[in-house]
Amino acid sequence: MYSILIVDDEPDVRVLMEQKFRRQLRDEKFTLQFAGDGVEALEVLNGDDNIAMVLTDINMPRMDGLTLLDEIQKLKDSNLKTVVVSAYGDIANIRTAMNRGAFDFVTKPIDFGDLEMTIQKTLDEIHRLREALLAKSQLSSLQYDLSTAARIQQKIIPKTFPPFPDKKQIDIYASMDAAKDVGGDFYDYFFIDNERLAFLIGDVSGKGVPAAIYMAICRTMLRAVASQVADPGECLRRVNKMLIPDSDITTFVTVFYGVLNIRTGSVKYCNGGHDLPLVLRADGSVETLEDTQGLLLGKFEPIDFETERVNLNKGDILVLTTDGVAEAMNKEQDFYTTEKLEETLKEIGGGKKPKEVTEDIIASVKGFVNGYEQSDDITMLLVQYNG
């Protein structure tokens, strides 16, 4: 509810105003406060942050209305609006008042119908300004939130390629094209021992800082458990159990986790509710990995996670993506789809390095969406076995 400060040295103003606006006061449209001059008005304004509007006479003792306008300009509350009451035809004072920040004016003798419309117009403007300031504040908060989330996300994901230049048996490349709202996509890779490369890709539900923090927790847990547990299915089972206490009803993560033996090309893997990777064989054929038993993580417990195996031959590439690839959308609201990704990989063919294949996929997706703004990150991790 708005509060209006009426500044006038006439003794009967209070009774008159409360009588004329009794309906609005009864309906709690606004409240009225009173001051006898500019000095008293400033004391009231400095002690009450709820005052939204000042209705002031110009001619008053100690401090007149024009001087009061100057003093109001020095106050912190930029939403405060002032309406001056001036003698009819007193153009000079009205012009001065408007130049000193008055929002509007009414003339004496006061037409209370006109005054009521002026008050309503002023309160409407105050409401509009407050809504705009609130939206600006919320936008700033959101921008800070997204900026923080983006920093967390970028700190977590590896960005140096090739990551293991001394390991000629493998080649790795990854890409993340962030959407307008920072999502929860992440990927990671690390050696468990001299022969076993762990790699994973995941997508946390939600956006912003909560998703980024949960993403960091998932990555840390996966790394910690993977160093102790050889079996991918058992690894995800333990991570899921650890995540349950940190999850709320809307928080979960999908993860594909694999372990590549760089000596043999054998890959053990487990899928936790994630989009299944594709294999681009060296001969140009494309396969979808067999799914494993296992739901998303952080939501249900207990869950059994199954481990499957696939063999990579020299030149084969595992193509891991988040759903932002298959669900990339154009302005006609059509999805890119997994089928389209398979077609693209077949067109790309075998014999290319992960970086080249990634760039070709990105070009295909960008050509499909044709500049249409995406709501989800587009993330890929490609792992090639070189034998």
CSV table of N, CA and C in Angstrom, one decimal, residues 202-297:
chain,number,residue,atom,x,y,z
A,202,GLY,N,28.0,-36.0,-18.9
A,202,GLY,CA,26.8,-35.9,-18.1
A,202,GLY,C,26.0,-34.7,-18.3
A,203,ASP,N,24.8,-34.7,-17.7
A,203,ASP,CA,23.9,-33.5,-17.8
A,203,ASP,C,23.1,-33.5,-16.5
A,204,VAL,N,23.3,-32.4,-15.8
A,204,VAL,CA,22.5,-32.2,-14.5
A,204,VAL,C,21.2,-31.5,-14.8
A,205,SER,N,20.2,-31.8,-14.2
A,205,SER,CA,18.9,-31.1,-14.3
A,205,SER,C,19.0,-29.7,-13.8
A,206,GLY,N,18.2,-28.8,-14.4
A,206,GLY,CA,18.2,-27.5,-13.9
A,206,GLY,C,19.2,-26.6,-14.6
A,207,LYS,N,19.3,-25.3,-14.2
A,207,LYS,CA,20.1,-24.3,-14.8
A,207,LYS,C,20.8,-23.5,-13.6
A,208,GLY,N,21.8,-22.7,-14.0
A,208,GLY,CA,22.4,-21.8,-13.1
A,208,GLY,C,23.3,-22.4,-12.1
A,209,VAL,N,23.5,-21.6,-11.0
A,209,VAL,CA,24.4,-22.0,-9.9
A,209,VAL,C,24.1,-23.4,-9.3
A,210,PRO,N,22.8,-23.7,-8.9
A,210,PRO,CA,22.6,-25.0,-8.3
A,210,PRO,C,23.0,-26.1,-9.2
A,211,ALA,N,22.7,-26.0,-10.5
A,211,ALA,CA,23.1,-27.1,-11.4
A,211,ALA,C,24.7,-27.2,-11.5
A,212,ALA,N,25.3,-26.0,-11.5
A,212,ALA,CA,26.8,-26.0,-11.6
A,212,ALA,C,27.4,-26.6,-10.4
A,213,ILE,N,26.9,-26.3,-9.2
A,213,ILE,CA,27.4,-26.9,-8.0
A,213,ILE,C,27.2,-28.4,-8.0
A,214,TYR,N,26.0,-28.8,-8.3
A,214,TYR,CA,25.7,-30.3,-8.4
A,214,TYR,C,26.6,-31.0,-9.4
A,215,MET,N,26.9,-30.3,-10.5
A,215,MET,CA,27.7,-30.8,-11.5
A,215,MET,C,29.1,-31.1,-10.9
A,216,ALA,N,29.6,-30.1,-10.2
A,216,ALA,CA,31.0,-30.2,-9.5
A,216,ALA,C,31.0,-31.4,-8.6
A,217,ILE,N,29.9,-31.5,-7.8
A,217,ILE,CA,29.8,-32.6,-6.8
A,217,ILE,C,29.9,-34.0,-7.6
A,218,CYS,N,29.1,-34.1,-8.7
A,218,CYS,CA,29.1,-35.3,-9.4
A,218,CYS,C,30.4,-35.7,-10.0
A,219,ARG,N,31.1,-34.7,-10.6
A,219,ARG,CA,32.4,-34.9,-11.2
A,219,ARG,C,33.4,-35.4,-10.1
A,220,THR,N,33.4,-34.7,-8.9
A,220,THR,CA,34.3,-35.1,-7.9
A,220,THR,C,34.1,-36.5,-7.4
A,221,MET,N,32.8,-36.9,-7.2
A,221,MET,CA,32.5,-38.2,-6.7
A,221,MET,C,32.9,-39.3,-7.7
A,222,LEU,N,32.6,-39.0,-9.0
A,222,LEU,CA,32.9,-40.0,-10.1
A,222,LEU,C,34.4,-40.2,-10.1
A,223,ARG,N,35.2,-39.2,-10.0
A,223,ARG,CA,36.7,-39.3,-10.0
A,223,ARG,C,37.1,-40.1,-8.8
A,224,ALA,N,36.6,-39.8,-7.7
A,224,ALA,CA,37.0,-40.5,-6.4
A,224,ALA,C,36.7,-42.0,-6.5
A,225,VAL,N,35.5,-42.3,-6.9
A,225,VAL,CA,35.0,-43.7,-6.9
A,225,VAL,C,35.7,-44.5,-8.0
A,226,ALA,N,35.9,-43.8,-9.2
A,226,ALA,CA,36.6,-44.5,-10.3
A,226,ALA,C,38.0,-45.0,-10.0
A,227,SER,N,38.6,-44.2,-9.1
A,227,SER,CA,40.0,-44.6,-8.7
A,227,SER,C,40.1,-45.8,-7.9
A,228,GLN,N,38.9,-46.2,-7.3
A,228,GLN,CA,38.8,-47.4,-6.4
A,228,GLN,C,38.1,-48.5,-7.0
A,229,VAL,N,37.2,-48.3,-7.9
A,229,VAL,CA,36.3,-49.3,-8.4
A,229,VAL,C,36.5,-49.5,-9.9
A,230,ALA,N,36.9,-50.7,-10.4
A,230,ALA,CA,37.2,-50.9,-11.8
A,230,ALA,C,35.9,-51.0,-12.6
A,231,ASP,N,34.9,-51.6,-12.1
A,231,ASP,CA,33.7,-51.8,-12.9
A,231,ASP,C,32.8,-50.6,-13.0
A,232,PRO,N,32.5,-50.1,-14.3
A,232,PRO,CA,31.7,-48.9,-14.4
A,232,PRO,C,30.3,-49.0,-13.8
A,233,GLY,N,29.7,-50.1,-13.9
A,233,GLY,CA,28.3,-50.3,-13.3
A,233,GLY,C,28.4,-50.1,-11.8
A,234,GLU,N,29.4,-50.7,-11.1
A,234,GLU,CA,29.5,-50.6,-9.7
A,234,GLU,C,29.9,-49.1,-9.3
A,235,CYS,N,30.7,-48.5,-10.2
A,235,CYS,CA,31.1,-47.1,-9.9
A,235,CYS,C,29.8,-46.2,-9.9
A,236,LEU,N,29.0,-46.3,-10.9
A,236,LEU,CA,27.8,-45.5,-10.9
A,236,LEU,C,26.8,-45.9,-9.8
A,237,ARG,N,26.7,-47.1,-9.4
A,237,ARG,CA,25.9,-47.5,-8.3
A,237,ARG,C,26.3,-46.8,-7.0
A,238,ARG,N,27.6,-46.8,-6.8
A,238,ARG,CA,28.1,-46.1,-5.5
A,238,ARG,C,27.9,-44.6,-5.6
A,239,VAL,N,28.2,-44.0,-6.8
A,239,VAL,CA,28.0,-42.6,-6.9
A,239,VAL,C,26.5,-42.2,-6.7
A,240,ASN,N,25.6,-43.0,-7.3
A,240,ASN,CA,24.2,-42.7,-7.1
A,240,ASN,C,23.8,-42.7,-5.6
A,241,LYS,N,24.3,-43.7,-4.9
A,241,LYS,CA,24.1,-43.8,-3.4
A,241,LYS,C,24.6,-42.6,-2.7
A,242,MET,N,25.8,-42.1,-3.1
A,242,MET,CA,26.4,-40.9,-2.5
A,242,MET,C,25.6,-39.6,-2.8
A,243,LEU,N,25.0,-39.6,-4.0
A,243,LEU,CA,24.3,-38.4,-4.4
A,243,LEU,C,22.9,-38.2,-3.8
A,244,ILE,N,22.3,-39.3,-3.4
A,244,ILE,CA,20.9,-39.2,-2.9
A,244,ILE,C,20.7,-38.2,-1.8
A,245,PRO,N,21.6,-38.1,-0.8
A,245,PRO,CA,21.4,-37.1,0.3
A,245,PRO,C,21.5,-35.7,-0.2
A,246,ASP,N,22.2,-35.5,-1.3
A,246,ASP,CA,22.4,-34.1,-1.8
A,246,ASP,C,21.4,-33.7,-2.8
A,247,SER,N,20.4,-34.6,-3.1
A,247,SER,CA,19.5,-34.3,-4.2
A,247,SER,C,18.1,-33.9,-3.6
A,248,ASP,N,17.5,-32.9,-4.3
A,248,ASP,CA,16.1,-32.7,-3.9
A,248,ASP,C,15.2,-33.3,-5.0
A,249,ILE,N,13.9,-33.0,-4.9
A,249,ILE,CA,12.9,-33.7,-5.8
A,249,ILE,C,13.2,-33.4,-7.3
A,250,THR,N,13.8,-32.2,-7.6
A,250,THR,CA,14.0,-31.9,-9.0
A,250,THR,C,15.4,-32.0,-9.5
A,251,THR,N,16.3,-32.5,-8.6
A,251,THR,CA,17.7,-32.6,-9.0
A,251,THR,C,18.1,-34.0,-9.3
A,252,PHE,N,18.8,-34.2,-10.5
A,252,PHE,CA,19.3,-35.5,-10.8
A,252,PHE,C,20.4,-35.3,-11.9
A,253,VAL,N,21.0,-36.3,-12.3
A,253,VAL,CA,22.1,-36.2,-13.3
A,253,VAL,C,22.0,-37.5,-14.2
A,254,THR,N,22.2,-37.3,-15.5
A,254,THR,CA,22.3,-38.5,-16.4
A,254,THR,C,23.8,-38.5,-16.7
A,255,VAL,N,24.4,-39.7,-16.8
A,255,VAL,CA,25.8,-39.9,-17.0
A,255,VAL,C,26.1,-41.1,-17.9
A,256,PHE,N,26.9,-41.0,-18.8
A,256,PHE,CA,27.5,-42.1,-19.5
A,256,PHE,C,29.0,-42.2,-19.1
A,257,TYR,N,29.4,-43.4,-18.6
A,257,TYR,CA,30.7,-43.5,-18.0
A,257,TYR,C,31.4,-44.8,-18.7
A,258,GLY,N,32.6,-44.6,-19.2
A,258,GLY,CA,33.3,-45.7,-19.8
A,258,GLY,C,34.8,-45.8,-19.4
A,259,VAL,N,35.3,-46.9,-19.6
A,259,VAL,CA,36.8,-47.1,-19.3
A,259,VAL,C,37.4,-47.8,-20.5
A,260,LEU,N,38.3,-47.2,-21.1
A,260,LEU,CA,39.0,-47.7,-22.3
A,260,LEU,C,40.4,-48.3,-22.0
A,261,ASN,N,40.6,-49.5,-22.3
A,261,ASN,CA,41.9,-50.1,-22.2
A,261,ASN,C,42.7,-49.7,-23.4
A,262,ILE,N,43.7,-48.8,-23.3
A,262,ILE,CA,44.4,-48.3,-24.5
A,262,ILE,C,45.3,-49.3,-25.1
A,263,ARG,N,45.5,-50.4,-24.4
A,263,ARG,CA,46.4,-51.4,-25.0
A,263,ARG,C,45.6,-52.4,-25.9
A,264,THR,N,44.3,-52.7,-25.5
A,264,THR,CA,43.5,-53.6,-26.3
A,264,THR,C,42.4,-53.0,-27.1
A,265,GLY,N,42.0,-51.8,-26.7
A,265,GLY,CA,40.8,-51.2,-27.4
A,265,GLY,C,39.5,-51.6,-26.8
A,266,SER,N,39.5,-52.4,-25.8
A,266,SER,CA,38.3,-52.8,-25.1
A,266,SER,C,37.7,-51.7,-24.2
A,267,VAL,N,36.4,-51.5,-24.4
A,267,VAL,CA,35.7,-50.4,-23.6
A,267,VAL,C,34.7,-51.1,-22.7
A,268,LYS,N,34.8,-50.9,-21.4
A,268,LYS,CA,33.7,-51.3,-20.5
A,268,LYS,C,32.9,-50.0,-20.2
A,269,TYR,N,31.6,-50.1,-20.2
A,269,TYR,CA,30.8,-48.9,-20.0
A,269,TYR,C,29.5,-49.1,-19.2
A,270,CYS,N,29.0,-48.1,-18.7
A,270,CYS,CA,27.6,-48.1,-18.1
A,270,CYS,C,26.9,-46.8,-18.4
A,271,ASN,N,25.6,-47.0,-18.7
A,271,ASN,CA,24.8,-45.8,-19.0
A,271,ASN,C,23.8,-45.5,-17.9
A,272,GLY,N,23.9,-44.3,-17.4
A,272,GLY,CA,23.0,-43.9,-16.3
A,272,GLY,C,21.9,-42.9,-16.9
A,273,GLY,N,21.0,-43.4,-17.7
A,273,GLY,CA,20.0,-42.6,-18.2
A,273,GLY,C,20.3,-41.5,-19.3
A,274,HIS,N,21.5,-41.6,-19.8
A,274,HIS,CA,22.0,-40.6,-20.8
A,274,HIS,C,21.8,-41.1,-22.2
A,275,ASP,N,21.9,-40.1,-23.1
A,275,ASP,CA,21.8,-40.4,-24.6
A,275,ASP,C,23.0,-41.4,-24.9
A,276,LEU,N,22.6,-42.4,-25.6
A,276,LEU,CA,23.6,-43.4,-25.9
A,276,LEU,C,24.7,-42.9,-27.0
A,277,PRO,N,25.9,-43.2,-26.7
A,277,PRO,CA,27.0,-42.8,-27.7
A,277,PRO,C,26.8,-43.6,-29.0
A,278,LEU,N,27.4,-43.0,-30.0
A,278,LEU,CA,27.6,-43.7,-31.3
A,278,LEU,C,29.0,-44.0,-31.5
A,279,VAL,N,29.3,-45.0,-32.3
A,279,VAL,CA,30.6,-45.4,-32.7
A,279,VAL,C,30.8,-45.1,-34.2
A,280,LEU,N,31.7,-44.2,-34.5
A,280,LEU,CA,32.0,-44.0,-35.9
A,280,LEU,C,33.3,-44.9,-36.2
A,281,ARG,N,33.0,-46.0,-37.0
A,281,ARG,CA,34.1,-46.9,-37.3
A,281,ARG,C,35.0,-46.3,-38.3
A,282,ALA,N,36.2,-46.8,-38.3
A,282,ALA,CA,37.2,-46.4,-39.3
A,282,ALA,C,36.8,-46.5,-40.7
A,283,ASP,N,35.9,-47.5,-41.0
A,283,ASP,CA,35.4,-47.8,-42.4
A,283,ASP,C,34.3,-46.9,-42.7
A,284,GLY,N,33.8,-46.0,-41.8
A,284,GLY,CA,32.7,-45.1,-42.1
A,284,GLY,C,31.4,-45.5,-41.6
A,285,SER,N,31.3,-46.8,-41.1
A,285,SER,CA,30.0,-47.2,-40.6
A,285,SER,C,29.7,-46.6,-39.2
A,286,VAL,N,28.4,-46.6,-38.9
A,286,VAL,CA,28.0,-46.0,-37.6
A,286,VAL,C,27.2,-47.0,-36.8
A,287,GLU,N,27.5,-47.1,-35.5
A,287,GLU,CA,26.8,-48.0,-34.6
A,287,GLU,C,26.3,-47.3,-33.4
A,288,THR,N,25.2,-47.7,-32.8
A,288,THR,CA,24.8,-47.2,-31.5
A,288,THR,C,25.1,-48.2,-30.5
A,289,LEU,N,25.7,-47.8,-29.4
A,289,LEU,CA,26.1,-48.7,-28.3
A,289,LEU,C,24.9,-49.4,-27.7
A,290,GLU,N,25.0,-50.6,-27.3
A,290,GLU,CA,23.9,-51.3,-26.6
A,290,GLU,C,23.7,-50.6,-25.3
A,291,ASP,N,22.4,-50.4,-24.9
A,291,ASP,CA,22.1,-49.8,-23.7
A,291,ASP,C,22.4,-50.7,-22.5
A,292,THR,N,22.5,-50.1,-21.3
A,292,THR,CA,22.7,-50.9,-20.1
A,292,THR,C,21.6,-50.6,-19.2
A,293,GLN,N,21.4,-51.6,-18.2
A,293,GLN,CA,20.4,-51.3,-17.2
A,293,GLN,C,20.9,-50.2,-16.2
A,294,GLY,N,20.1,-49.2,-16.0
A,294,GLY,CA,20.6,-48.2,-15.1
A,294,GLY,C,19.9,-46.9,-15.4
A,295,LEU,N,19.2,-46.3,-14.4
A,295,LEU,CA,18.5,-45.1,-14.6
A,295,LEU,C,19.4,-43.9,-14.3
A,296,LEU,N,18.8,-42.7,-14.3
A,296,LEU,CA,19.6,-41.5,-14.0
A,296,LEU,C,20.0,-41.5,-12.5
A,297,LEU,N,21.0,-40.7,-12.1
A,297,LEU,CA,21.6,-40.8,-10.8
A,297,LEU,C,21.0,-39.7,-9.9
